[in-house]
PDB file of C-alpha atoms and ligand atoms in Angstrom:
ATOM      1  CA  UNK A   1       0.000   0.000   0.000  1.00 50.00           C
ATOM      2  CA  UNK A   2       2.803   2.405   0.777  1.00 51.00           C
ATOM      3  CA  UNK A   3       4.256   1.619  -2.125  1.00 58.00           C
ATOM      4  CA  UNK A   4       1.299   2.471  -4.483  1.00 54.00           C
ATOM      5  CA  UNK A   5       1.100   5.693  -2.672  1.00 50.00           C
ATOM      6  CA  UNK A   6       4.694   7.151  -2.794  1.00 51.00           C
ATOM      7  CA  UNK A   7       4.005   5.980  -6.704  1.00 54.00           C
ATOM      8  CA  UNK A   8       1.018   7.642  -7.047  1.00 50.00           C
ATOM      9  CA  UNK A   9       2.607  10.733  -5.491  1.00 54.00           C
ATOM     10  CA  UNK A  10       5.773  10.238  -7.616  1.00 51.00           C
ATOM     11  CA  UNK A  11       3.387   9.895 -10.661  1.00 51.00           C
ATOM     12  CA  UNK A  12       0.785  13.053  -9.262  1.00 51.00           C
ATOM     13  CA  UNK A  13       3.897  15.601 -10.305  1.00 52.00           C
ATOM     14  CA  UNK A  14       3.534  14.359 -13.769  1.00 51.00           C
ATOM     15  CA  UNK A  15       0.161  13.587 -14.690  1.00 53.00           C
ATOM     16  CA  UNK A  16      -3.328  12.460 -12.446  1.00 52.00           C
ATOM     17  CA  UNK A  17      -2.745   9.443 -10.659  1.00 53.00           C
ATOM     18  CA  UNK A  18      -6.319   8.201 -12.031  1.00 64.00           C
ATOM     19  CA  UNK A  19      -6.216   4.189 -10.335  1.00 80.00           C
ATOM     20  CA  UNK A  20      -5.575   5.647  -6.716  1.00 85.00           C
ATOM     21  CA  UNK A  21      -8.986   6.410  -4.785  1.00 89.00           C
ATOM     22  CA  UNK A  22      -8.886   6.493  -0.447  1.00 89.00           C
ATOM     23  CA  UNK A  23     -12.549   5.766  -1.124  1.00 91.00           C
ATOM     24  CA  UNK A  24     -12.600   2.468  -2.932  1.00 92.00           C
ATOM     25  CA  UNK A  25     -11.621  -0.503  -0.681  1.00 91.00           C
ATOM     26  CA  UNK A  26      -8.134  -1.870  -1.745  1.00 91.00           C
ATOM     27  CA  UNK A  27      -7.773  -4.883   0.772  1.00 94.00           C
ATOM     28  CA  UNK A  28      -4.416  -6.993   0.593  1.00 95.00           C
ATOM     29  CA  UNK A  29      -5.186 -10.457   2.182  1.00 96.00           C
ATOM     30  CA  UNK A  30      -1.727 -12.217   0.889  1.00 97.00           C
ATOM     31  CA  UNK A  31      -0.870 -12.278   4.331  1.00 97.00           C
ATOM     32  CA  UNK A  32      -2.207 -14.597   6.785  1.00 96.00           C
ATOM     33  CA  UNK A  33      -1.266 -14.068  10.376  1.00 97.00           C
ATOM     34  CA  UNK A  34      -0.100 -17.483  12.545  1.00 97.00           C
ATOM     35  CA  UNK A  35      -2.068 -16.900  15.992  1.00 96.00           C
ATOM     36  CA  UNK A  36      -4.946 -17.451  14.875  1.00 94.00           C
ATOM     37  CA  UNK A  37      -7.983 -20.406  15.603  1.00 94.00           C
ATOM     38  CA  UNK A  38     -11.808 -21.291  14.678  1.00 96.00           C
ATOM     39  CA  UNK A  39     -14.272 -19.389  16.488  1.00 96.00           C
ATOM     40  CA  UNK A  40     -16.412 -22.422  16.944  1.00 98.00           C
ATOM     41  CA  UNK A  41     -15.670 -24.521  19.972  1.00 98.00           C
ATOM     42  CA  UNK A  42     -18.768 -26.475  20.053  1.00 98.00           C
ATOM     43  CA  UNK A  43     -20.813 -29.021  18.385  1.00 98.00           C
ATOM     44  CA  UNK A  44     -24.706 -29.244  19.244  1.00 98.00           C
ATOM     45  CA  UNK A  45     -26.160 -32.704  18.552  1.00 98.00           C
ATOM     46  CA  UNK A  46     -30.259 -32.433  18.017  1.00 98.00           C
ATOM     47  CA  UNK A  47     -33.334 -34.816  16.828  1.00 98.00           C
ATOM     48  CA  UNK A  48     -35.826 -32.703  15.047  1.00 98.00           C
ATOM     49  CA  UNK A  49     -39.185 -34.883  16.026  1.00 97.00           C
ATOM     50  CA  UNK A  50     -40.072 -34.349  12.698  1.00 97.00           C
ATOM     51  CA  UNK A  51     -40.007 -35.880   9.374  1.00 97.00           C
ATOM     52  CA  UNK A  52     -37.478 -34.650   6.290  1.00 98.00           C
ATOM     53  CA  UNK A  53     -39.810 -32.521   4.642  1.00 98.00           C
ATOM     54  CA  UNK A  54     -40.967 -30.603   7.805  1.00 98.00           C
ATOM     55  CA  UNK A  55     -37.795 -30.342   9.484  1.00 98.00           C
ATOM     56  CA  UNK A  56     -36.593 -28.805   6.123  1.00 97.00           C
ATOM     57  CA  UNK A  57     -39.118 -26.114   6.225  1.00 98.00           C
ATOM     58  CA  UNK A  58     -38.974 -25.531   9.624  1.00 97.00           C
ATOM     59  CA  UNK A  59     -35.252 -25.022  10.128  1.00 97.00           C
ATOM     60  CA  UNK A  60     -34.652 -23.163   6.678  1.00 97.00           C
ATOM     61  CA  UNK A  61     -38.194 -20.745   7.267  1.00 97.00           C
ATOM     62  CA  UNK A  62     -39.044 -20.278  11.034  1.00 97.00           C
ATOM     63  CA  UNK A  63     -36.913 -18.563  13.813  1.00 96.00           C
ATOM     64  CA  UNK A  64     -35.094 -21.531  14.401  1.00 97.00           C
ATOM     65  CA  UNK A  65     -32.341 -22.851  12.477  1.00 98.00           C
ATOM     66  CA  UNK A  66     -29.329 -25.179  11.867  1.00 98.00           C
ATOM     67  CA  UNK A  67     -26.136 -25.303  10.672  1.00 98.00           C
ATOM     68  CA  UNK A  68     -26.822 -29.060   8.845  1.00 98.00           C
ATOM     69  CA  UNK A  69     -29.751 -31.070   8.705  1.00 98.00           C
ATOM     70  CA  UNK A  70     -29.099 -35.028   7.846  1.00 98.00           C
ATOM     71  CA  UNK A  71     -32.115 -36.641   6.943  1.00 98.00           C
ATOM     72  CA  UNK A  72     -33.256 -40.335   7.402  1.00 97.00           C
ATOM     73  CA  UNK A  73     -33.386 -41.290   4.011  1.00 96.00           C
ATOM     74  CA  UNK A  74     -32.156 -44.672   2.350  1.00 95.00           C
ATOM     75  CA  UNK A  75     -29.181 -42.534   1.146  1.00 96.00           C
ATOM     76  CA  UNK A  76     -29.161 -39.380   3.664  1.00 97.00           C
ATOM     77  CA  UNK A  77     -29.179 -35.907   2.823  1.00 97.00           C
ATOM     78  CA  UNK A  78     -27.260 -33.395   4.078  1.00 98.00           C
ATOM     79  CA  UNK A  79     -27.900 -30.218   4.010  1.00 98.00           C
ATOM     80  CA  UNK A  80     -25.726 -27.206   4.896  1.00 98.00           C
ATOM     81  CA  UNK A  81     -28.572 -24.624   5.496  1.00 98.00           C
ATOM     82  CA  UNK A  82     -26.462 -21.630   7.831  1.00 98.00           C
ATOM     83  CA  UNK A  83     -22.930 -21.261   6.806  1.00 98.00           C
ATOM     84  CA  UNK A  84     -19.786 -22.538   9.252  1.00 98.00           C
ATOM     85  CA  UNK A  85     -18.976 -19.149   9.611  1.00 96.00           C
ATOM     86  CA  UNK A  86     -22.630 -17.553  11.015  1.00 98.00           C
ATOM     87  CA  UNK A  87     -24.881 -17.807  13.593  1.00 98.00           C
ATOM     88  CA  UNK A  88     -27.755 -20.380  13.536  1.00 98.00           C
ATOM     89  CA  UNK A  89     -30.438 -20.047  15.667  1.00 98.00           C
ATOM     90  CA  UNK A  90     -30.471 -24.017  17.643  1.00 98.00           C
ATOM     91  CA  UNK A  91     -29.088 -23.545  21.314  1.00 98.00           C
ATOM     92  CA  UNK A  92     -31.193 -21.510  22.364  1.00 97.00           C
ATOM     93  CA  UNK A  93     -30.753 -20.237  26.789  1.00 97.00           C
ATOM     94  CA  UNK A  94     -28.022 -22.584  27.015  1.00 97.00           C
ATOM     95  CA  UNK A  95     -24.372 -23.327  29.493  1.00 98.00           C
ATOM     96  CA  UNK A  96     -21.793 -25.651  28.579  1.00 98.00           C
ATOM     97  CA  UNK A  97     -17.992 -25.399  31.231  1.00 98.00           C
ATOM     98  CA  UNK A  98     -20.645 -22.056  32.517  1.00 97.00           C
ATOM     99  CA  UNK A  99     -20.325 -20.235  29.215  1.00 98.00           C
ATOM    100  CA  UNK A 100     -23.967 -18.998  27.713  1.00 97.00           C
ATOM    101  CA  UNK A 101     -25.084 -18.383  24.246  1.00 93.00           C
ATOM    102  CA  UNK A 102     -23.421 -21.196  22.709  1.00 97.00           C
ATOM    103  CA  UNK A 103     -24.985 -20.554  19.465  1.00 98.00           C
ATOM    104  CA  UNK A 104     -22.527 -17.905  19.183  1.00 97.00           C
ATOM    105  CA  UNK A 105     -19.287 -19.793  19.401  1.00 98.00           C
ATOM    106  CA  UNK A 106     -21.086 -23.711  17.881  1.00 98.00           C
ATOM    107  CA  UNK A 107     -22.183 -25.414  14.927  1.00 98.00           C
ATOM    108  CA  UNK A 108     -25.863 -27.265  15.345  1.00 98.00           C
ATOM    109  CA  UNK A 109     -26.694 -30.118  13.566  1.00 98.00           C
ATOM    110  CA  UNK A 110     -30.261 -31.764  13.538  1.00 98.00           C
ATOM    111  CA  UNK A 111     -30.879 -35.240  12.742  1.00 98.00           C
ATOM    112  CA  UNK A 112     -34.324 -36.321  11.828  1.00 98.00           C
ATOM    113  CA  UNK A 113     -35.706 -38.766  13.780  1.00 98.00           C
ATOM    114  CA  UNK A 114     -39.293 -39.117  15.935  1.00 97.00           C
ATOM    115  CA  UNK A 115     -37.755 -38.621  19.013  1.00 97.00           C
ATOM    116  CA  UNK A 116     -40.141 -39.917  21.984  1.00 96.00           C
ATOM    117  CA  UNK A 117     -43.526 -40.693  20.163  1.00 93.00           C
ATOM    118  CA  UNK A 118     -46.146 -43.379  21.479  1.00 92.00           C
ATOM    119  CA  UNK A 119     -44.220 -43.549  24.768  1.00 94.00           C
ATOM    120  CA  UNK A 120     -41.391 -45.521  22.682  1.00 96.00           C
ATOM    121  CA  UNK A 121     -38.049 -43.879  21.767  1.00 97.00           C
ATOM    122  CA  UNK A 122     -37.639 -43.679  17.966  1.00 97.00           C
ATOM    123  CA  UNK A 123     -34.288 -46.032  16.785  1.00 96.00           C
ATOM    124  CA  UNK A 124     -31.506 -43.899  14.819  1.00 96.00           C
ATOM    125  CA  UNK A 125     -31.155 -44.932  11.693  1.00 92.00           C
ATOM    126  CA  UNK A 126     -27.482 -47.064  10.705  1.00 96.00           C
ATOM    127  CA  UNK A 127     -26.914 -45.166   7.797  1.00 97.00           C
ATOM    128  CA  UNK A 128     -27.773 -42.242   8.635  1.00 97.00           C
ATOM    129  CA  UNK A 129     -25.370 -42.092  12.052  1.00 98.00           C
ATOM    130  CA  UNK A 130     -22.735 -43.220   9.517  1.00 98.00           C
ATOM    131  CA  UNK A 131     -23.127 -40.074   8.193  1.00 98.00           C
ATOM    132  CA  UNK A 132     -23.245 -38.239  11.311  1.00 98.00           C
ATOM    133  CA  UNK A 133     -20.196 -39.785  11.981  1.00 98.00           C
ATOM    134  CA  UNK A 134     -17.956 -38.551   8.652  1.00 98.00           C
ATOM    135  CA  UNK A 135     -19.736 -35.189   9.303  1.00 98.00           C
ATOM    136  CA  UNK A 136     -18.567 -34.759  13.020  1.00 98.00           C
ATOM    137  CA  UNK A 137     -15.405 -35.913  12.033  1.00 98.00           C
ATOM    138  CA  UNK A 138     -15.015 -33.407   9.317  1.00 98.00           C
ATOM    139  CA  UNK A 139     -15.672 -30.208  11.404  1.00 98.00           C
ATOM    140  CA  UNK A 140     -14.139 -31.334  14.552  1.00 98.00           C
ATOM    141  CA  UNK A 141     -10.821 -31.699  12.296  1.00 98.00           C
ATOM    142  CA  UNK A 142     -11.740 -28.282  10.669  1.00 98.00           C
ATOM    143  CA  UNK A 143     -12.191 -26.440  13.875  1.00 98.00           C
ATOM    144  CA  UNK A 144      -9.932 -28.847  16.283  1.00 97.00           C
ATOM    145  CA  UNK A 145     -13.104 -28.727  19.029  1.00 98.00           C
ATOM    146  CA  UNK A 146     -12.508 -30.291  22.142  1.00 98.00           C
ATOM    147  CA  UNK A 147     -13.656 -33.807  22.871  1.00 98.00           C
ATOM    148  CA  UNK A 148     -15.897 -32.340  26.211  1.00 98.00           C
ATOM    149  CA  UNK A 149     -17.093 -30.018  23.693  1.00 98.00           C
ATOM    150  CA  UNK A 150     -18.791 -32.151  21.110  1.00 98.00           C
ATOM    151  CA  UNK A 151     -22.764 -32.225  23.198  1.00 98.00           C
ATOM    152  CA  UNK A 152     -26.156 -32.827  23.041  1.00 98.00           C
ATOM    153  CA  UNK A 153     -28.990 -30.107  23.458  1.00 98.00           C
ATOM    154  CA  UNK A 154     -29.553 -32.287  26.640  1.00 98.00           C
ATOM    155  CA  UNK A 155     -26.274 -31.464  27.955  1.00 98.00           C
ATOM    156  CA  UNK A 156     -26.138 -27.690  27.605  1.00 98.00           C
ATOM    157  CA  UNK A 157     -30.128 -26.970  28.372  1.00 98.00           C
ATOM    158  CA  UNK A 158     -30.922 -30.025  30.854  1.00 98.00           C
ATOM    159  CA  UNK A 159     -34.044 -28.183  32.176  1.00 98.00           C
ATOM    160  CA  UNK A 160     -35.542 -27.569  28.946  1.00 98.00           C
ATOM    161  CA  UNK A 161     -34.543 -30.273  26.518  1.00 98.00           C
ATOM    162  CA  UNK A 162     -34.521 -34.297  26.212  1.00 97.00           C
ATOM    163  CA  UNK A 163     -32.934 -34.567  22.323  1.00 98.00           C
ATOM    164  CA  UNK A 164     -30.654 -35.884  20.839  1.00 98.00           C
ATOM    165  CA  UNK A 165     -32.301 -38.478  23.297  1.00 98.00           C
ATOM    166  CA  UNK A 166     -31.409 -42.068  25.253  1.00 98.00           C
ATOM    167  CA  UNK A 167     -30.681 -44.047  22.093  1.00 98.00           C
ATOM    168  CA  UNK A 168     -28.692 -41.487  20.379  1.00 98.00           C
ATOM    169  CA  UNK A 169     -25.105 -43.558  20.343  1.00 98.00           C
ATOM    170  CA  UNK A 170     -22.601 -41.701  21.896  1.00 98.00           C
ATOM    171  CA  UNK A 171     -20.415 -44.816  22.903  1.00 98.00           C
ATOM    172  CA  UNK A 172     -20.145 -46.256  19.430  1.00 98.00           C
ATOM    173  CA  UNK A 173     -19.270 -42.617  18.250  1.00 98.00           C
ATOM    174  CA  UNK A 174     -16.414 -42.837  21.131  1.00 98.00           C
ATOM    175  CA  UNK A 175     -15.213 -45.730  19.860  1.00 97.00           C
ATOM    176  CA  UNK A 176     -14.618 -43.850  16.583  1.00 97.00           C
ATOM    177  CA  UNK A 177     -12.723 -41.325  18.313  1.00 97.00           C
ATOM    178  CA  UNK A 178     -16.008 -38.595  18.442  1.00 98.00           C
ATOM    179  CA  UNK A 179     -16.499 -37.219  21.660  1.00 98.00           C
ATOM    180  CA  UNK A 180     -15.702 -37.606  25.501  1.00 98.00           C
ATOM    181  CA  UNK A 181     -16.350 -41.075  26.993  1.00 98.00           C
ATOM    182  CA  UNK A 182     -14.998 -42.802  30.356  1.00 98.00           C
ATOM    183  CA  UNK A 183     -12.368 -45.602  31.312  1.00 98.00           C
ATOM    184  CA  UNK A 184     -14.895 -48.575  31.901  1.00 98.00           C
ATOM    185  CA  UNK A 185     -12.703 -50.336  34.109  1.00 98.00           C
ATOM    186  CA  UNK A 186     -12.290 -46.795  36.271  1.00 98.00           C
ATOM    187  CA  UNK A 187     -15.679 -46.730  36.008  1.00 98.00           C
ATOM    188  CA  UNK A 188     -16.340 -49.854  37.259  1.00 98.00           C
ATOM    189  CA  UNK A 189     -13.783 -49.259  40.656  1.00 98.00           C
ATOM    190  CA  UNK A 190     -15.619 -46.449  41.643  1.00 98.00           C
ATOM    191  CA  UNK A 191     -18.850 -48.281  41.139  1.00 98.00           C
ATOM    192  CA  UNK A 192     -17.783 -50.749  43.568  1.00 98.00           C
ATOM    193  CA  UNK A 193     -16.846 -48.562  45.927  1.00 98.00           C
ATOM    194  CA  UNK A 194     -19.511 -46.461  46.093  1.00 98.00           C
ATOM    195  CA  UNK A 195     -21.474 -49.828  46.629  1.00 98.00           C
ATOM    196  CA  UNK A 196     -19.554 -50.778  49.831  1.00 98.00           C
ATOM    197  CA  UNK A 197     -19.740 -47.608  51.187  1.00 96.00           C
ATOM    198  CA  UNK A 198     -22.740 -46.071  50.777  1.00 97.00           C
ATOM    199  CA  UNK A 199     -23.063 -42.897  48.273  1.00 98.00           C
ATOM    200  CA  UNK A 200     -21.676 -39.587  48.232  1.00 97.00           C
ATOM    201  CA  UNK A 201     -23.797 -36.346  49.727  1.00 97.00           C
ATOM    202  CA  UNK A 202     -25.562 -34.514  47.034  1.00 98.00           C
ATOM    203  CA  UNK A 203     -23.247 -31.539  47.364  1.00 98.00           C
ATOM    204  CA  UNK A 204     -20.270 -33.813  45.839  1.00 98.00           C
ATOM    205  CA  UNK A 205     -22.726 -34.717  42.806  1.00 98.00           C
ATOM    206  CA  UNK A 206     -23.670 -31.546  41.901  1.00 98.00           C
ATOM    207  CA  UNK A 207     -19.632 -30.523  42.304  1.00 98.00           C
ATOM    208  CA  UNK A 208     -18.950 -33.592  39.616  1.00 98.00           C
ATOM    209  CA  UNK A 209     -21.823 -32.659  37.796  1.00 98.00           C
ATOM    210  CA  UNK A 210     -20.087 -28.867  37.136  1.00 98.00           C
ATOM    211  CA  UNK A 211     -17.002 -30.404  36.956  1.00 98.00           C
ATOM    212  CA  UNK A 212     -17.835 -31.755  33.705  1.00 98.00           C
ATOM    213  CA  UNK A 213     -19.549 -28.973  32.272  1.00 98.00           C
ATOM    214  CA  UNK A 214     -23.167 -29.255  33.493  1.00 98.00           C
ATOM    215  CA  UNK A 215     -25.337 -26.078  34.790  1.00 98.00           C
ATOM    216  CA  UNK A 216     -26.367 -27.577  38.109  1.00 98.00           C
ATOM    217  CA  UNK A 217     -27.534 -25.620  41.333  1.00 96.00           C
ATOM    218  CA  UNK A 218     -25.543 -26.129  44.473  1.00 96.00           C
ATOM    219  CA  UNK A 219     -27.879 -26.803  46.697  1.00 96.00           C
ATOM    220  CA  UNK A 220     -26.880 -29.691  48.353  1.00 96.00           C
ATOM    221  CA  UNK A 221     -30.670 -31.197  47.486  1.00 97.00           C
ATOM    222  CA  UNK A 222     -31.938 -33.148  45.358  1.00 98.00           C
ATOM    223  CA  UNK A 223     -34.016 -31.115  43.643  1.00 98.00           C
ATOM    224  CA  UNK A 224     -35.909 -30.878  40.267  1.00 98.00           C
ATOM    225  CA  UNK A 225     -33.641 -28.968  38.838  1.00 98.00           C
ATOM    226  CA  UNK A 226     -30.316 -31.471  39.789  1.00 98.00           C
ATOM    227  CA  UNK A 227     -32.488 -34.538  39.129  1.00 98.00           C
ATOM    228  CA  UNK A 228     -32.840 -33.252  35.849  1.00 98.00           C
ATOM    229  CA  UNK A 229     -29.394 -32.913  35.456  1.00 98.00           C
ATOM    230  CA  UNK A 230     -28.124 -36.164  36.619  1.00 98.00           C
ATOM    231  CA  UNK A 231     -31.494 -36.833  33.786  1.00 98.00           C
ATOM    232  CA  UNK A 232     -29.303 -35.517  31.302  1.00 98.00           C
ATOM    233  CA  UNK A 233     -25.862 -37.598  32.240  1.00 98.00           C
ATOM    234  CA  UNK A 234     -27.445 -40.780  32.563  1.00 98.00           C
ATOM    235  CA  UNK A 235     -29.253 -40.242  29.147  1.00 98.00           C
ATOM    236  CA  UNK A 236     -25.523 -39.511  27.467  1.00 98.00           C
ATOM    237  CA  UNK A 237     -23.167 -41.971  29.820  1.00 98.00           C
ATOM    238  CA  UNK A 238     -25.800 -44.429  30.625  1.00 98.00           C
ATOM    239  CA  UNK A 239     -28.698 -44.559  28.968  1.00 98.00           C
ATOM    240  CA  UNK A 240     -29.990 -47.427  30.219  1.00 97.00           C
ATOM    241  CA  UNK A 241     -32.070 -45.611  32.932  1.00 98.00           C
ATOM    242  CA  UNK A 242     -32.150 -41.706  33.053  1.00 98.00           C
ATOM    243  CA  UNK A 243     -34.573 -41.222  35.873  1.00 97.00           C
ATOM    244  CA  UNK A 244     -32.358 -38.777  37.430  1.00 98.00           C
ATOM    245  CA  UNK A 245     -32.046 -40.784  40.453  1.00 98.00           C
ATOM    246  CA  UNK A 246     -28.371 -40.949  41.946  1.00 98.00           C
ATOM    247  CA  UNK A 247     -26.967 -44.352  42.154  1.00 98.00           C
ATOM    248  CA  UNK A 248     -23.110 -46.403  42.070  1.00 98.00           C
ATOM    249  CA  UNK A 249     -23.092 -47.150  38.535  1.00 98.00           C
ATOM    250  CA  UNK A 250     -24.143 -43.400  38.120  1.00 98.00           C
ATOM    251  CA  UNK A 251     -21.801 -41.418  40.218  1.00 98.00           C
ATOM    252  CA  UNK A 252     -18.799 -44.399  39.205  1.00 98.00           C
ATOM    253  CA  UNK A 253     -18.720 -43.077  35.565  1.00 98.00           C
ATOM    254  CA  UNK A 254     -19.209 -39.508  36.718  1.00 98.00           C
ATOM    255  CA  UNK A 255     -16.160 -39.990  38.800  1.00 98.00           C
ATOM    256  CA  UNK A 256     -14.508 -41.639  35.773  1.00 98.00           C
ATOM    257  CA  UNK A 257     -15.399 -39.003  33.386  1.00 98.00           C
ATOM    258  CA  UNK A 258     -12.497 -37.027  32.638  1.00 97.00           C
TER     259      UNK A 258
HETATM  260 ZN1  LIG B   1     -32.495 -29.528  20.161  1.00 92.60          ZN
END
């Protein structure tokens, strides 16, 4: 730029420098600075409880939105419907490690699938987590997110919100290297432990709960609001009962949980 200027001015004594205007945006982006990361930190898992064609409309038309939709399809869909780089309106009043707004700093992706309906849990689709898989893979390379940080809308709004729901398969996404999980074995120790003697206060769960990122109150009660909490654990570290009700195999894994 200073270049082009001392030219211009060189070239002003002789005739109009015509090219040169301080209004007209001249932006040089050859260089690309080193500290520098991704501003998204997060990824939102959601079910939509709707089928492909409404969950289209909804998410691309109404004040709510997504980053990517994957539909349940034979061959599944995906659609990017808000860019990487902007806001999309899925988090909603949200905490995650006690930071809020997490649409701001996440991408949200919505999976179709029935969610609770007829007092049964609707299955995920095979194919369609396959996809899930390659996508989460793909943007938590891109954006280098956190293992803690890859969630469900369960996790960050556990008073509020049940999805991505109990059968949503966060231990065969582990396996494949998506997403925080526990040491079984560690798991199992504490289990025993806690079994021979007797359970921690509530005060310590609600500590662990934090400790992993949960919004929990510290009460030192079991109240609604915890129960929903430990809800919201069980449903992603052991789904086989979420009824928010403390017990060993419960509080082993959230001892585990790194
Ligand atoms: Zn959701």
């Amino acid at each position: 730029m200073l270049q082009k200027l001392l030219a211009c001015a060189l070239l002003a004594t002789l005739t109009a420098c015509a090219s040169y205007s301080p209004d007209k945006l001249d932006i040089d982006r050859s260089i690309q600075a080193t500290s520098q990361n991704s501003r998204v930190e997060y990824v939102v898992l959601h079910y939509t409880s709707a089928s492909n064609e409404a969950s289209l409309k909804i998410l691309s038309e109404r004040n709510v939105s997504s980053h990517y939709l994957v539909t349940d399809e034979p061959r599944p869909h995906v659609y990017l419907l808000v860019d990487e780089s902007r806001r999309a309106w899925h988090a909603g009043v949200s905490a995650w490690y006690g930071r809020t707004d997490l649409n701001s700093a996440s991408i949200g992706i919505e999976i179709v699938n029935a969610g609770f309906e007829n007092n049964t849990w609707a299955p995920y689709n095979p194919t369609q987590m396959r996809t899930v898989a390659a996508l989460l893979k793909d943007i938590i390379k891109r954006h280098q997110i956190k293992a803690f940080n890859v969630v469900g809308h369960s996790d960050i709004a556990p008073q509020r919100k049940i999805d991505p729901g109990p059968l949503f398969p966060w231990e065969a996404l582990a396996r494949q290297g998506i997403g925080r999980w526990y040491d079984p074995e560690l798991a199992r120790s504490h289990e025993l432990e806690f079994s021979r003697t007797g359970l921690p206060d509530i005060a310590w769960i609600q500590r662990e709960l934090q400790r992993v990122g949960y919004t929990v109150p510290a009460s030192n009660k079991l109240d609604k609001a915890t129960r929903n909490v430990i809800a919201a654990f069980q449903m992603h570290y052991r789904p086989e009962s979420y009824t928010g009700q403390p017990d060993a195999q419960t509080l082993g894994i959230l001892k585990a949980l790194p």
